[in-house]
Structures are given as structure tokens and as C-alpha cells.
Short mmCIF file of C-alpha atoms and ligand atoms in Angstrom, two decimals:
data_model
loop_
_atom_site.label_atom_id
_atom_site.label_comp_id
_atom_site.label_asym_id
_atom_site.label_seq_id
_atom_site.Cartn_x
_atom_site.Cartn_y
_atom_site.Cartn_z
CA UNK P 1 0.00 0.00 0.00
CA UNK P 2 1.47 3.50 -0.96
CA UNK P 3 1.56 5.91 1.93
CA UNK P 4 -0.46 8.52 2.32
CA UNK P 5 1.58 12.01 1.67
CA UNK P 6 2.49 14.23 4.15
CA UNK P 7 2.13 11.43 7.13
CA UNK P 8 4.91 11.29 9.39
CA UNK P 9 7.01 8.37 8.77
CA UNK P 10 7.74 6.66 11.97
CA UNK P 11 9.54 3.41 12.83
CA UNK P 12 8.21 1.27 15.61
CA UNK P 13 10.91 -1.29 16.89
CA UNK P 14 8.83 -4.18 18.63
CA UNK P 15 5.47 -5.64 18.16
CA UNK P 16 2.67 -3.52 20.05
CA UNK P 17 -0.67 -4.65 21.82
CA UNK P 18 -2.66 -4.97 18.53
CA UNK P 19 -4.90 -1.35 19.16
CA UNK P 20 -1.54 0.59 19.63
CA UNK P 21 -0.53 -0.84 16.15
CA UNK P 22 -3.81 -0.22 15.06
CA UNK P 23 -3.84 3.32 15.96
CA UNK P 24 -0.07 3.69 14.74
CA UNK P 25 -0.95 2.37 11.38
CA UNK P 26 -3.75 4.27 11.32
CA UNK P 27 -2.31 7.76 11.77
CA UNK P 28 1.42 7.64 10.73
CA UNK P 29 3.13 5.90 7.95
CA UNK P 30 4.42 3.27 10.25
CA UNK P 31 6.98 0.97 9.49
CA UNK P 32 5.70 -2.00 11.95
CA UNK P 33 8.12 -4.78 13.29
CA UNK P 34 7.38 -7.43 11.32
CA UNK P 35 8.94 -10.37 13.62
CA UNK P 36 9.18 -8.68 16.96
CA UNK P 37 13.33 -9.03 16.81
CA UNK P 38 15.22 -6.45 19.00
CA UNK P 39 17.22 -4.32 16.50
CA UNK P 40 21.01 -4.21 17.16
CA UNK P 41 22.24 -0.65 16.13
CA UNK P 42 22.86 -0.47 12.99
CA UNK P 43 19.75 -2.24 11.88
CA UNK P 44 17.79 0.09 13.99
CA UNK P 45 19.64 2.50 12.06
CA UNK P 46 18.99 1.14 8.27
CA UNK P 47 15.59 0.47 9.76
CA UNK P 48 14.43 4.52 10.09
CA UNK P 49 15.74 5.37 7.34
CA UNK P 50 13.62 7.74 5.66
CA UNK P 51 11.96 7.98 9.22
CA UNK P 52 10.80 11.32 11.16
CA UNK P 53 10.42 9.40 14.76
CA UNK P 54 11.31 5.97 16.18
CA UNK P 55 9.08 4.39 18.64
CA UNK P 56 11.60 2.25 20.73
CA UNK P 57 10.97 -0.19 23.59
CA UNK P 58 12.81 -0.39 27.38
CA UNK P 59 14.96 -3.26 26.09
CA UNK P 60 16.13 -1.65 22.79
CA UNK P 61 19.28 -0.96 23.83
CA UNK P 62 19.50 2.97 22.31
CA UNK P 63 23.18 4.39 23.33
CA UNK P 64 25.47 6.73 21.17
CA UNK P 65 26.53 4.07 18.45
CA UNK P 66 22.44 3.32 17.84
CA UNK P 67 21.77 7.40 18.45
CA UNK P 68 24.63 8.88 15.72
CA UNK P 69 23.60 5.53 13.01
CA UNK P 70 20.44 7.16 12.76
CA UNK P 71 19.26 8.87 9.87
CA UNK P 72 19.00 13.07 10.01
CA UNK P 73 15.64 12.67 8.91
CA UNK P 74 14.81 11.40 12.68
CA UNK P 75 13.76 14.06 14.85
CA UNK P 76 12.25 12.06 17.67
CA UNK P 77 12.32 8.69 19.71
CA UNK P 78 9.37 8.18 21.89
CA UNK P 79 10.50 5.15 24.01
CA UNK P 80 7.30 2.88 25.16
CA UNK P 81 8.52 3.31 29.11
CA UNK P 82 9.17 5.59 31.65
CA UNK P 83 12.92 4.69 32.32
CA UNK P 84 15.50 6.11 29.85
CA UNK P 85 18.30 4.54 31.13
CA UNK P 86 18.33 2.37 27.91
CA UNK P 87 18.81 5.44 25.74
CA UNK P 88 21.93 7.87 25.45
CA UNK P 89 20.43 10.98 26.19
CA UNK P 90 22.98 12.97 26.25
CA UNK P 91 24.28 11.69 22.30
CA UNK P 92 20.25 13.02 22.04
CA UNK P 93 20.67 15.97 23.13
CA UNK P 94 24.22 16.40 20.62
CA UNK P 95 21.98 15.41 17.76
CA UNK P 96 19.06 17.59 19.15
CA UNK P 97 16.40 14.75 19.05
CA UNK P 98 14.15 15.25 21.23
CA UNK P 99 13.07 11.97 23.72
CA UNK P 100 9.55 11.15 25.52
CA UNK P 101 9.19 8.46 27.75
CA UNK P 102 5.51 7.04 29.78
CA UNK P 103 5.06 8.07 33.04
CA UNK P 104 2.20 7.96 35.36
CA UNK P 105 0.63 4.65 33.24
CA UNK P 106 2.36 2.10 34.67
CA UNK P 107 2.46 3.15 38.49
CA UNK P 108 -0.14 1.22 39.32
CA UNK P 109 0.73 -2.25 37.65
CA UNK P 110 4.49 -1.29 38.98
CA UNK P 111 3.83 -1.30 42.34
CA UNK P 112 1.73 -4.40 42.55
CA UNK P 113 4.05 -6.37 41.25
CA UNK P 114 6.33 -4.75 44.17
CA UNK P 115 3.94 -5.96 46.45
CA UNK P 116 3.56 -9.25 44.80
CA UNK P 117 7.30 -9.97 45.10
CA UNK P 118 6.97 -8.74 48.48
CA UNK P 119 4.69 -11.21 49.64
CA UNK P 120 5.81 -14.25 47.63
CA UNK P 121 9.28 -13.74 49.07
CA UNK P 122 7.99 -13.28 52.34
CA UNK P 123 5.43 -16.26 52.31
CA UNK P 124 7.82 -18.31 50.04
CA UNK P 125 5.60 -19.17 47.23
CA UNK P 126 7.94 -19.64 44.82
CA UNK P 127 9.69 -22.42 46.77
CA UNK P 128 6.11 -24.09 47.64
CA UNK P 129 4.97 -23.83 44.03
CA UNK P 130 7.91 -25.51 42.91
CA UNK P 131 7.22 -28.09 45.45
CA UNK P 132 4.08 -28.45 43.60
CA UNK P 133 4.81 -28.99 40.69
CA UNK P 134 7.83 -31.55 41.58
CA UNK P 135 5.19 -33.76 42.72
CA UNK P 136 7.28 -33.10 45.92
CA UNK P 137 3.92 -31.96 48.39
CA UNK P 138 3.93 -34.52 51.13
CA UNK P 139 0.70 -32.72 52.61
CA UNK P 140 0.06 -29.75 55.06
CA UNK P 141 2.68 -29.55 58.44
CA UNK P 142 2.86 -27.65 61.25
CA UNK P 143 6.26 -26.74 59.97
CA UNK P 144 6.29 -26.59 56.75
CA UNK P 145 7.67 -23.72 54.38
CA UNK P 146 7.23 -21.18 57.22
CA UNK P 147 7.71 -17.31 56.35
CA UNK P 148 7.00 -14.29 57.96
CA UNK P 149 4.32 -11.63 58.09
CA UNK P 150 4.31 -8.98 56.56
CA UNK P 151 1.22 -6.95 58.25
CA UNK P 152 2.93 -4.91 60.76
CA UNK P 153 6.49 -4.63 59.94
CA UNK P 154 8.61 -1.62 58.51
CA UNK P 155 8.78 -1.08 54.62
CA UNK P 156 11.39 0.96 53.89
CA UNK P 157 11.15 2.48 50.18
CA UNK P 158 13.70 4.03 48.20
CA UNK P 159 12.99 6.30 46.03
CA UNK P 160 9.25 7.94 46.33
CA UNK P 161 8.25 9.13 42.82
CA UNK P 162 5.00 7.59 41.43
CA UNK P 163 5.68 3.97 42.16
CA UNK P 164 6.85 4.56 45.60
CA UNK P 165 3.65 5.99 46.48
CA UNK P 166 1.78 3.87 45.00
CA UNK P 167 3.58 1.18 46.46
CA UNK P 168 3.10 3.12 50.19
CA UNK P 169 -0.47 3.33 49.92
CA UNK P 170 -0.52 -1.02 49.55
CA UNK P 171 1.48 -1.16 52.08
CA UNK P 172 -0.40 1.12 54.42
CA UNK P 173 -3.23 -1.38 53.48
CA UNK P 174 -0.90 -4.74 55.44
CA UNK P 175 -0.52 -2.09 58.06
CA UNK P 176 2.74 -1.95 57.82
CA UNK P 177 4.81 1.26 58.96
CA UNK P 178 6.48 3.54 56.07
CA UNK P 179 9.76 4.90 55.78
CA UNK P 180 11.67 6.04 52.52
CA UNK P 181 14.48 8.13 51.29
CA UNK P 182 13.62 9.92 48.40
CA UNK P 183 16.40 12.97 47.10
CA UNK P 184 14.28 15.36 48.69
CA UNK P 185 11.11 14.92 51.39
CA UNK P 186 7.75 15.42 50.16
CA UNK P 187 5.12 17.59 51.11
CA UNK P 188 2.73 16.20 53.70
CA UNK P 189 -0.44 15.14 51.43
CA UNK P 190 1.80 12.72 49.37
CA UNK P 191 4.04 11.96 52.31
CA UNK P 192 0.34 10.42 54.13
CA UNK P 193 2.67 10.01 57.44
CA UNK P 194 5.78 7.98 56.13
CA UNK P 195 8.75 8.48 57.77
CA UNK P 196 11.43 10.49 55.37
CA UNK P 197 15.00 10.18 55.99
CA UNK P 198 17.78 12.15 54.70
CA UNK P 199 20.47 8.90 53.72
CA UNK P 200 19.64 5.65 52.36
CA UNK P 201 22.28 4.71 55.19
CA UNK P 202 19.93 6.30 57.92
CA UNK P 203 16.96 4.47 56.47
CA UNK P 204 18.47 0.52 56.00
CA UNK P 205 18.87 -0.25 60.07
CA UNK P 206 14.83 -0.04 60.14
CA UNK P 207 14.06 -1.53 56.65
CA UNK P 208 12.28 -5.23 57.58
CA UNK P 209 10.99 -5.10 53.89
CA UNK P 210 13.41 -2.73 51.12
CA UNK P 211 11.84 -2.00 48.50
CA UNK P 212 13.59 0.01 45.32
CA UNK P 213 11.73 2.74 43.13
CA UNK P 214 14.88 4.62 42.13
CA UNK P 215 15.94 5.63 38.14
CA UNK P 216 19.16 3.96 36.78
CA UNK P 217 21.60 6.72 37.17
CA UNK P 218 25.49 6.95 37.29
CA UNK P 219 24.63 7.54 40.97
CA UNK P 220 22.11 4.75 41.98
CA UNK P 221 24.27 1.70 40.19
CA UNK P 222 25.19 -0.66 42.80
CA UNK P 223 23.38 1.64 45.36
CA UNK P 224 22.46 -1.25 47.41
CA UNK P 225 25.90 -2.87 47.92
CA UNK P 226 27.45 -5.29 50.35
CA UNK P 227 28.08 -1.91 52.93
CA UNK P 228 24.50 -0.81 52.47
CA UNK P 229 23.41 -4.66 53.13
CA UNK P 230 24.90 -5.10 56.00
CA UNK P 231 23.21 -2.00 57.33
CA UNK P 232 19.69 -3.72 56.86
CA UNK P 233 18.41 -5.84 60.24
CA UNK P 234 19.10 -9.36 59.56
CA UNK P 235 16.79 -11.21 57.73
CA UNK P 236 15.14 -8.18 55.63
CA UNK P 237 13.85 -8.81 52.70
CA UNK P 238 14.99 -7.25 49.33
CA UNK P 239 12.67 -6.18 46.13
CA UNK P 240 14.09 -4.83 43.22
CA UNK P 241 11.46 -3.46 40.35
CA UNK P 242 13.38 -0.71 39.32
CA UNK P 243 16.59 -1.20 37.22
CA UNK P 244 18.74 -4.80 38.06
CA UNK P 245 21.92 -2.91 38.22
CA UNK P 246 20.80 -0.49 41.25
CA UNK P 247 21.95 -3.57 43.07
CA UNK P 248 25.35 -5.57 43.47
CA UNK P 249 24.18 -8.87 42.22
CA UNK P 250 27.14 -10.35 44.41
CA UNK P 251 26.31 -8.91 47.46
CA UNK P 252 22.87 -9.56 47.12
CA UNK P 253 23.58 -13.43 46.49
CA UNK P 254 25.97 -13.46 49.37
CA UNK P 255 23.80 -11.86 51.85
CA UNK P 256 20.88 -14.58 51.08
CA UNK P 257 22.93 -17.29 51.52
CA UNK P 258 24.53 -15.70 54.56
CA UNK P 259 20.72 -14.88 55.67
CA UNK P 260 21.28 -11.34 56.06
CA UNK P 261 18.80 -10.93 53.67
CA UNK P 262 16.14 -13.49 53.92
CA UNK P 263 14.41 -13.71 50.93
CA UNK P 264 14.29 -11.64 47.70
CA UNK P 265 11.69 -10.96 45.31
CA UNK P 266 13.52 -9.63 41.65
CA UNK P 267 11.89 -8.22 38.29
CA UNK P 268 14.95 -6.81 36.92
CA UNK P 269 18.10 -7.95 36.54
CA UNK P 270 21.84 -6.33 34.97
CA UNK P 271 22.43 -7.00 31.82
CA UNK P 272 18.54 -8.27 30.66
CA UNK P 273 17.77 -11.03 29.88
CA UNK P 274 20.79 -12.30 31.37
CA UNK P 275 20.24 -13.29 35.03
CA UNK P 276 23.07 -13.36 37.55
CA UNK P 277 23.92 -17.19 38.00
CA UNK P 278 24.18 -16.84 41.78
CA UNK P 279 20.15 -16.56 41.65
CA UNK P 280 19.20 -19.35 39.75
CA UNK P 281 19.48 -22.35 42.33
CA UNK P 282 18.30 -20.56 45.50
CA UNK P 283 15.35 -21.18 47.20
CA UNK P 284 14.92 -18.08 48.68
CA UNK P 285 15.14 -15.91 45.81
CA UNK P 286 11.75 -14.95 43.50
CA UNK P 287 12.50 -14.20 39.81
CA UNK P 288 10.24 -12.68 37.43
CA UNK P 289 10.84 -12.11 33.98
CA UNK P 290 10.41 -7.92 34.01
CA UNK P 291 6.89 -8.02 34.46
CA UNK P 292 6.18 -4.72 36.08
CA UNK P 293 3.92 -2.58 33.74
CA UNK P 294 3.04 -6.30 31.44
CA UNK P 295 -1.01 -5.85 31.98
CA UNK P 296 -2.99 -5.87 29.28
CA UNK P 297 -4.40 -2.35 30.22
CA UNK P 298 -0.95 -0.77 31.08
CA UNK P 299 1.13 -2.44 27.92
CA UNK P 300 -1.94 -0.26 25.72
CA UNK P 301 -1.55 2.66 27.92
CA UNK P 302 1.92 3.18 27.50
CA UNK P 303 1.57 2.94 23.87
CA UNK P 304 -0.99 5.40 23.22
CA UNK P 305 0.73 7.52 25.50
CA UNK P 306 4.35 7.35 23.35
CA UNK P 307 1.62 8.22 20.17
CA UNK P 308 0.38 11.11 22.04
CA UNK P 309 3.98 12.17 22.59
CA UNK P 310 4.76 11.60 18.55
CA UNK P 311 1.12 13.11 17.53
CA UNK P 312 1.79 16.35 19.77
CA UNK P 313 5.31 16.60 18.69
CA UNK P 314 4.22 16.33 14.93
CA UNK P 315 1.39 19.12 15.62
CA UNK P 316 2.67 21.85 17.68
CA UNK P 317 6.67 20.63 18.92
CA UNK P 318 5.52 20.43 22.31
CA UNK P 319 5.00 16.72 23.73
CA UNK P 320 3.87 16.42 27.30
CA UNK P 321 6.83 13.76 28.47
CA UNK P 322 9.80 15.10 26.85
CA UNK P 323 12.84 14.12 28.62
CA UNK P 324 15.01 15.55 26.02
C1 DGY S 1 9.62 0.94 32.12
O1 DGY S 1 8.64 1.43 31.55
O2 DGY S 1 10.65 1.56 32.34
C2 DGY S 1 9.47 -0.46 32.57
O3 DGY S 1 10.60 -0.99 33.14
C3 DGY S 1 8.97 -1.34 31.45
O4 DGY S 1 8.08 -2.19 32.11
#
């Protein structure tokens, strides 16, 4: 099918819930992926050629090489997620494209899967589902696969943007007391009585439950490292849906074999879809495969939320989510 003039050419690097493509095809000339393969630079590159925006995905990996390989013609990459730690946006801003991301959409799917991992780590249901499903269940015991509770305790939260919050308000639902660090303290109607503190280091020694809600930055990799571990009361328990390298994979693995850490409840790992080795054979470790915003609902909201960015951008310059 010829396109239709004067449509903005855009490519779109992954396969999209069906109404997002729908709605894509519908208003841009868009260059679909055909076989939902992740693009290695220069194909992204040969791929927009001729291109006025890209629509990229959280595990395109977007740095300088992928940035300067793209054609002049591109003027925009809307990424379908709100971390942009996949994307150089600094060789961006040196090639003045401009860069949206998809906040607010996913907070809500985010955070239960935070609380998710915080109760399946706590009430070890990945070890008793894998009992299961070995065939292994010898039938209820008074002893059996005990955890712990998490009504009651401390969650300490690092990092209270949207998902924090969001991830505060479940909590306040177990009862549980809130504390988080956050770069600066916020005002008292989103605060809703947690407990700020100034240091991630003053925070840990009251953290039962450590939940992380921080960007990828230079300054949060390997935030939570062996020093920072030991700080936490023994037998915490760690949940990471934010970025897999905020943590030290090492430390991590050595404090739940040490039991420092009791459990753990992961979505993201360092280097995706590569999973630290150390993980794979403990018990007390629950792994999911990045599942954070993967609903149905959320997958289509972030998608017509990175069109609204390319429509606006395409009408009047001026998208709601630029980051760049
Ligand atoms: C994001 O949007 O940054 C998420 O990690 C993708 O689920």
C-alpha cells in the first residue's frame, strides 16, 4: 500500500498490543516490526531510514553508536517506558532529538508487582509452588515452608516518585509502617505520614521489607551494595522493580545465603535477559521475567501515550513527556 503524503514516517521497533498498532498504522506511515526481533544498532539504524520518529521499547538498547547511526531525517524517539536509562540521552541531546518516555501509566501495575514480590518472598511461594509442581507436596505440616508476616512490619522504600507511592499506599493497606528516602522529602499530602530520611544509610537499620523505586543513574548503580546490606536488620527482605543494576548482584547473592537478607523478590536484573547465575538455584530468591507494567491495560496505555507524545510533537513541537 502506498503511503499517504504528508504522514509522518515513523519506525516502531517491537510488536505492540494490537490497538496501539492499530492506531499507529492508522495515523502515521508506520513501518511495523514485522517479527518482533530487538534491532542491534545499525539495523535500527537502516531500519528509520527515511523515518521522522522511532518508537523504541525499554529493552532496545538505544546508546550513542544506535543514536549517531540514525538517519538526520529522525527528529524524535518516543521510548514505550518511563525509564530512559536504555537510551543515550545525552548523544540526544548532541543530535538535538528530542526523547519522551511514559510516566504515570504504569504506576499502578508497577507497584503491585512490588507488592507481589513482596509477599511471595515473604510467604515463600515460589519455593512451595515448585514443590508443587515436583510432585514433591507430602501434605500440610505444622512446619512446613514457614515465612514471615508482613502486616505490621517496617517497609522501607527508596525512592518515592509515582511507584513509591503507590507502592506506600498497599502497604499502608498490610498495616505496615512507612519509611523512605527519596532525594528530597515530600510535602505532607503525598508523604500520608511515612517516615522520610535524609540517607539511604539512615533508612536501611529499620528496613524489615526494602523496596527500590529509584531511576538507573550513574549515581544509583550498585546503590544497594554489600556496605549498604549489611546495614539492613538481619533477615530483611529485598525487592528490586526498578533497574537490576541499582543492586550488586554479588552482594545480594551473598547476603541470602549468609541470611542477612532473607528472601528476595527480583523483576529486573543487569544485563537483561541475562540473570546473575548466583540466583538461579536458590530457594529463597523470586524471579520474574520484568513483568512490572506487562497488563494488558498498562502495555496499551503506555503505547498510546508514546503516540500522544509523537502526535503532539508532529502538531505543535511540544510533547507532554519530553525528557530531552
Ligand atoms: C519501564 O517502563 O521503564 C518499565 O521498566 C517497562 O516495564
Amino acid at each position: 500500500m502506498s503511503a499517504t503524503p504528508n504522514r509522518p514516517r515513523i519506525l516502531v521497533t517491537r510488536k505492540l498490543p494490537e490497538a496501539v498498532e492499530r492506531r499507529a498504522a492508522r495515523d502515521y506511515d508506520a513501518r511495523l516490526s514485522p517479527d518482533d526481533q530487538a534491532l542491534d544498532p545499525a539495523a535500527m539504524g537502516d531500519a528509520a531510514e527515511g523515518c521522522d520518529g522511532v518508537l523504541v521499547c525499554a529493552a532496545d538498547k538505544v546508546g550513542a553508536d544506535a543514536i549517531d547511526g540514525m538517519p538526520d531525517s529522525v527528529r524524535i524517539i518516543a521510548t514505550f517506558s518511563v525509564g530512559t536509562d536504555h537510551i543515550d540521552l545525552g548523544a540526544a541531546k548532541r543530535r538535538g532529538i528530542v526523547v519522551t518516555n511514559t510516566p504515570d501509566v504504569l504506576t499502578d501495575a508497577t507497584a503491585d508487582v512490588a507488592l507481589l514480590l513482596m509477599l511471595a518472598a515473604a510467604r515463600r511461594a515460589g519455593e512451595g509452588e515448585r514443590m508443587v509442581r515436583a510432585r514433591a507436596w507430602g501434605g500440610w505440616a505444622p512446619t512446613q515452608l514457614l515465612g514471615t508476616h508482613m502486616s505490621g512490619k517496617t517497609v522501607g522504600i527508596v525512592g518515592m516518585g509515582r511507584i513509591g507511592q503507590a507502592l506506600a499506599r498497599r502497604a499502608r493497606g498490610f498495616d505496615m509502617t512507612v519509611r523512605y528516602y527519596n532525594r528530597n522529602r515530600l510535602p505532607a499530602d503525598q508523604e500520608q505520614g511515612a517516615v522520610f530520611h535524609g540517607t539511604v544509610e539512615d533508612l536501611l537499620p529499620h528496613a524489615q521489607f526494602l523496596s527500590l523505586h529509584c531511576p538507573l543513574t550513574p549515581q544509583t548503580r550498585h546503590l544497594l551494595d554489600a556496605r549498604r546490606i549489611a546495614m539492613l536488620p538481619r533477615g530483611a527482605i529485598l525487592v528490586n522493580t526498578a533497574r537490576g543494576p541499582v543492586v550488586d548482584d554479588r552482594a545480594v547473592v551473598a547476603a541470602l545465603k549468609s541470611g542477612q537478607l532473607s528472601a528476595a523478590g527480583l523483576d529486573v536484573y543487569d544485563g537483561e535477559p541475562h540473570v546473575h547465575e548466583g540466583y538461579l538455584d536458590l530457594e529463597n530468591v523470586v524471579l520474574l521475567p520484568h513483568l512490572g507494567s506487562a497488563t494488558t491495560e498498562t502495555r496499551e496505555a503506555m503505547g498510546f501515550r508514546a503516540l500522544d507524545n509523537l502526535d503532539a510533537w508532529f502538531a505543535t513541537g511540544r510533547p507532554a513527556d519530553r525528557v530531552v
